[in-house]
Amino acid sequence: MSVWAVLAAAGSGERLGADRPKAFARLGDEPLLAESLRRLDASDWVEFIVVAAPPGWEEPVILLAEELGCSKVSAAVVGGETRGESVARALAEVPEDAAVVLVHDAARPLLEDDVIERVLTALNEGWDGAVPGLPVADTVKRVEGDRVVETLRRDELRAVQTPQAFVASVLREAYSAGDVRAATDCSSLVEARGGRVKVVEGDPRLIKITDGADLERVAALL
Ligand code: CTP
Ligand code: MG
């Protein structure tokens, strides 16, 4: 089973507000991207990696990969305006004979091999895709403007993370047919095409870095 990883790292990081794209903001002594890149490269599950880079940062991505000794990086492509478009561009670099695509956000640096194993195991069980999910602690309500219209059953909710794994052909089809611009994760496109996606146990360490406080929280966990 040939597993290609797509690393979405092309966002600008507006909410973080650094003087450079979020993937190159400092986490400890390194750019944020280094952590997830090194962990994907070290994983026995992953064969090749394609990185979606911020516009103008393709070269620094390749240099960083070389510096870290990440030999599995096959390409750095320029990302698009939205996450979906960035993933689509990276997906175009994944060869036809790839069996599985594992999509991960550089904004979640603390990637453990266990969670990669869990999503890939679900594909071996015959699922089209798999996503890590955590129970939701807060009560979640649906609203219209400032009016609450519905309280959702908490036991039916999961906060979903990356890495997300998919049968390559299923993901490609979902990207070619779906509303890629609007999609906030890959799974939603696969679900919209009727794909069967399993939720597996997520990892609380897979914190998504959005603002400066998140960066400090994750730096403390390194
Ligand atoms: N991403 C991407 N291409 C985009 C936008 C986002 O590859 N055009 C990636 C980011 O690099 C990140 C992941 O998608 O790894 C999740 O996005 P988010 O946390 O929203 O990052 P940014 O879009 O960079 O941050 P912001 O929304 O604050 O600008
Ligand atoms: Mg964003």
Coordinates of C-alpha atoms and ligand atoms in Angstrom, one line a residue:
M1 CA 0.0 0.0 0.0
S2 CA 1.8 3.2 -1.1
V3 CA 0.9 6.1 1.2
W4 CA 1.4 9.6 0.0
A5 CA 1.2 12.4 2.6
V6 CA 0.0 15.9 1.6
L7 CA 1.0 18.6 4.1
A8 CA -1.1 21.7 3.9
A9 CA 1.2 24.5 4.9
A10 CA 0.1 27.3 2.5
G11 CA -2.0 29.4 4.8
S12 CA -1.0 33.0 5.6
G13 CA -1.6 32.8 9.3
E14 CA -3.6 36.0 9.6
R15 CA -4.9 35.3 13.1
L16 CA -1.4 34.5 14.3
G17 CA -0.2 37.8 13.0
A18 CA 3.5 37.0 12.5
D19 CA 5.7 38.7 10.0
R20 CA 5.7 35.6 7.8
P21 CA 3.4 32.7 6.9
K22 CA 2.3 30.6 9.8
A23 CA 4.3 27.5 8.6
F24 CA 7.5 29.6 9.1
A25 CA 6.5 31.1 12.4
R26 CA 8.9 30.0 15.2
L27 CA 8.0 27.0 17.3
G28 CA 10.9 26.6 19.7
D29 CA 14.1 27.0 17.6
E30 CA 12.5 26.0 14.2
P31 CA 9.8 27.0 11.8
L32 CA 6.5 25.4 12.8
L33 CA 6.5 23.4 9.6
A34 CA 9.6 21.5 10.7
E35 CA 7.9 19.5 13.4
S36 CA 5.2 17.9 11.2
L37 CA 7.6 17.5 8.3
R38 CA 10.1 15.6 10.4
R39 CA 7.4 13.4 12.0
L40 CA 5.8 12.5 8.7
D41 CA 9.2 11.7 7.2
A42 CA 10.1 9.5 10.2
S43 CA 6.9 7.5 10.0
D44 CA 7.2 4.1 8.5
W45 CA 3.7 4.4 7.2
V46 CA 4.5 7.3 4.9
E47 CA 6.4 6.8 1.6
F48 CA 6.3 10.3 0.0
I49 CA 5.4 13.8 1.0
V50 CA 4.0 16.7 -1.1
V51 CA 4.0 20.1 0.7
A52 CA 1.6 22.9 -0.3
A53 CA 3.7 26.0 0.4
P54 CA 2.7 29.6 0.8
P55 CA 3.2 31.6 -2.4
G56 CA 6.9 32.4 -2.8
W57 CA 7.9 29.9 -0.1
E58 CA 8.3 26.7 -2.2
E59 CA 12.1 27.1 -2.2
P60 CA 12.4 27.6 1.6
V61 CA 10.3 24.5 2.1
I62 CA 12.6 22.4 0.0
L63 CA 15.7 23.9 1.8
L64 CA 14.1 23.1 5.1
A65 CA 13.4 19.5 4.1
E66 CA 17.0 19.1 3.0
E67 CA 18.3 20.7 6.2
L68 CA 16.1 18.3 8.3
G69 CA 17.2 15.3 6.1
C70 CA 13.6 14.7 5.1
S71 CA 14.2 12.5 2.1
K72 CA 10.6 11.6 1.4
V73 CA 9.6 15.1 0.2
S74 CA 8.9 14.7 -3.4
A75 CA 7.6 18.2 -4.2
A76 CA 6.7 21.6 -2.8
V77 CA 3.8 23.2 -4.7
V78 CA 2.5 26.6 -4.4
G79 CA -0.8 26.6 -2.4
G80 CA -4.1 28.2 -3.4
E81 CA -6.3 30.8 -1.8
T82 CA -8.1 28.3 0.5
R83 CA -7.0 25.1 2.2
G84 CA -9.1 23.1 -0.2
E85 CA -7.4 24.7 -3.2
S86 CA -4.0 24.1 -1.6
V87 CA -4.7 20.4 -1.1
A88 CA -6.1 20.1 -4.6
R89 CA -2.8 21.4 -6.0
A90 CA -0.7 19.1 -3.9
L91 CA -3.0 16.2 -4.9
A92 CA -2.2 16.9 -8.5
E93 CA 1.4 15.9 -7.7
V94 CA 0.4 12.6 -6.3
P95 CA 0.9 9.9 -8.9
E96 CA -2.0 7.8 -10.3
D97 CA -0.7 4.6 -8.7
A98 CA -0.8 6.0 -5.1
A99 CA -3.1 3.8 -3.0
V100 CA -3.7 6.1 -0.1
V101 CA -3.4 9.8 0.6
L102 CA -2.9 11.1 4.1
V103 CA -3.7 14.8 4.4
H104 CA -2.3 16.7 7.4
D105 CA -2.2 20.4 8.5
A106 CA 1.1 21.9 9.3
A107 CA -0.8 23.9 11.9
R108 CA -1.0 20.7 14.0
P109 CA 2.7 20.0 14.7
L110 CA 2.4 17.4 17.4
L111 CA 1.7 14.4 15.1
E112 CA 2.2 11.0 16.6
D113 CA 2.6 7.8 14.7
D114 CA -0.3 6.1 16.6
V115 CA -2.9 8.4 15.1
I116 CA -1.5 7.8 11.6
E117 CA -1.8 4.0 12.3
R118 CA -5.4 4.4 13.5
V119 CA -6.6 6.2 10.3
L120 CA -4.7 3.8 8.0
T121 CA -6.0 0.8 9.9
A122 CA -9.6 2.0 9.1
L123 CA -8.8 2.0 5.4
N124 CA -7.6 -1.6 5.7
E125 CA -11.0 -2.4 7.3
G126 CA -12.6 -1.2 4.0
W127 CA -13.5 2.4 4.8
D128 CA -13.1 5.1 2.1
G129 CA -11.6 7.4 4.6
A130 CA -10.8 8.0 8.2
V131 CA -10.5 11.0 10.5
P132 CA -9.3 11.4 14.1
G133 CA -12.0 12.9 16.3
L134 CA -12.4 13.9 20.0
P135 CA -15.5 14.2 22.1
V136 CA -16.8 17.7 22.5
A137 CA -16.7 19.1 26.0
D138 CA -18.9 22.1 25.4
T139 CA -22.6 22.1 24.6
V140 CA -22.9 23.0 20.9
K141 CA -25.9 25.0 19.6
R142 CA -26.9 25.9 16.1
V143 CA -27.8 29.5 15.7
E144 CA -29.3 31.9 13.2
G145 CA -27.8 35.3 13.8
D146 CA -28.0 35.6 17.6
R147 CA -31.0 33.3 18.0
V148 CA -30.4 29.8 19.2
V149 CA -32.4 27.4 17.0
E150 CA -31.2 24.0 18.1
T151 CA -29.1 22.3 20.8
L152 CA -27.1 19.4 19.3
R153 CA -26.7 16.1 21.1
R154 CA -23.2 16.2 22.5
D155 CA -22.8 12.4 22.4
E156 CA -23.2 12.6 18.6
L157 CA -20.5 15.2 18.1
R158 CA -16.8 14.9 17.5
A159 CA -14.2 17.7 17.0
V160 CA -12.3 16.4 14.0
Q161 CA -8.6 16.8 13.4
T162 CA -5.9 15.8 10.8
P163 CA -4.3 13.6 9.7
Q164 CA -7.2 12.3 7.5
A165 CA -6.6 9.3 5.4
F166 CA -8.4 8.3 2.2
V167 CA -8.4 5.8 -0.6
A168 CA -6.6 7.9 -3.2
S169 CA -9.1 7.4 -6.0
V170 CA -12.0 8.3 -3.7
L171 CA -10.3 11.5 -2.6
R172 CA -9.4 12.5 -6.2
E173 CA -13.0 12.0 -7.3
A174 CA -14.3 14.0 -4.3
Y175 CA -12.0 16.9 -5.2
S176 CA -12.9 16.8 -8.9
A177 CA -16.6 16.9 -8.2
G178 CA -16.9 18.9 -5.0
D179 CA -17.0 22.6 -3.8
V180 CA -13.2 22.6 -3.0
R181 CA -13.1 26.3 -2.2
A182 CA -15.7 26.0 0.5
A183 CA -14.5 22.8 2.1
T184 CA -12.8 23.2 5.5
D185 CA -11.6 19.6 5.6
C186 CA -11.1 16.8 3.1
S187 CA -13.6 14.4 4.7
S188 CA -16.5 16.8 4.0
L189 CA -15.9 16.5 0.3
V190 CA -15.8 12.7 0.5
E191 CA -18.9 12.6 2.7
A192 CA -20.7 14.8 0.1
R193 CA -20.0 12.1 -2.6
G194 CA -21.5 9.4 -0.4
G195 CA -18.0 8.1 0.8
R196 CA -17.9 6.1 4.0
V197 CA -15.7 7.8 6.5
K198 CA -14.8 6.3 9.9
V199 CA -14.0 8.5 12.9
V200 CA -11.2 7.0 15.0
E201 CA -9.8 8.2 18.3
G202 CA -8.2 11.6 18.0
D203 CA -5.2 12.9 19.9
P204 CA -5.5 15.8 22.4
R205 CA -1.9 16.8 21.5
L206 CA -2.9 17.5 17.9
I207 CA -3.7 21.1 19.0
K208 CA -4.3 23.4 16.0
I209 CA -2.2 26.5 16.2
T210 CA -4.3 29.5 15.4
D211 CA -3.0 32.3 17.6
G212 CA 0.0 33.2 19.7
A213 CA -1.4 31.5 22.8
D214 CA -1.7 28.2 20.9
L215 CA 2.0 28.5 19.8
E216 CA 3.0 29.0 23.4
R217 CA 0.9 26.0 24.6
V218 CA 2.4 23.7 22.0
A219 CA 6.0 25.0 22.6
A220 CA 5.5 23.9 26.2
L221 CA 4.6 20.4 25.0
L222 CA 7.7 19.9 22.8
Ligands
CTP1 N1 -3.9 26.2 4.5 C1 -3.4 26.0 3.2 N2 -3.7 26.9 2.2 C2 -4.6 27.9 2.5 C3 -5.1 28.1 3.8 C4 -4.7 27.2 4.8 O1 -2.6 25.1 3.0 N3 -4.9 28.8 1.5 C5 -3.4 25.3 5.6 C6 -2.7 26.0 6.7 O2 -1.3 26.2 6.3 C7 -2.9 25.2 7.9 C8 -4.3 24.5 7.6 O3 -4.5 24.7 6.2 O4 -1.9 24.2 8.0 C9 -5.4 25.0 8.5 O5 -5.6 26.4 8.2 P1 -5.5 27.6 9.2 O6 -5.2 27.0 10.6 O7 -6.8 28.4 9.1 O8 -4.2 28.4 8.8 P2 -4.2 29.8 8.1 O9 -5.2 29.9 7.0 O10 -2.7 30.0 7.7 O11 -4.5 30.8 9.3 P3 -5.5 32.0 9.2 O12 -6.9 31.5 8.9 O13 -5.4 32.6 10.6 O14 -5.0 33.0 8.2
MG2 MG -7.3 29.8 7.5

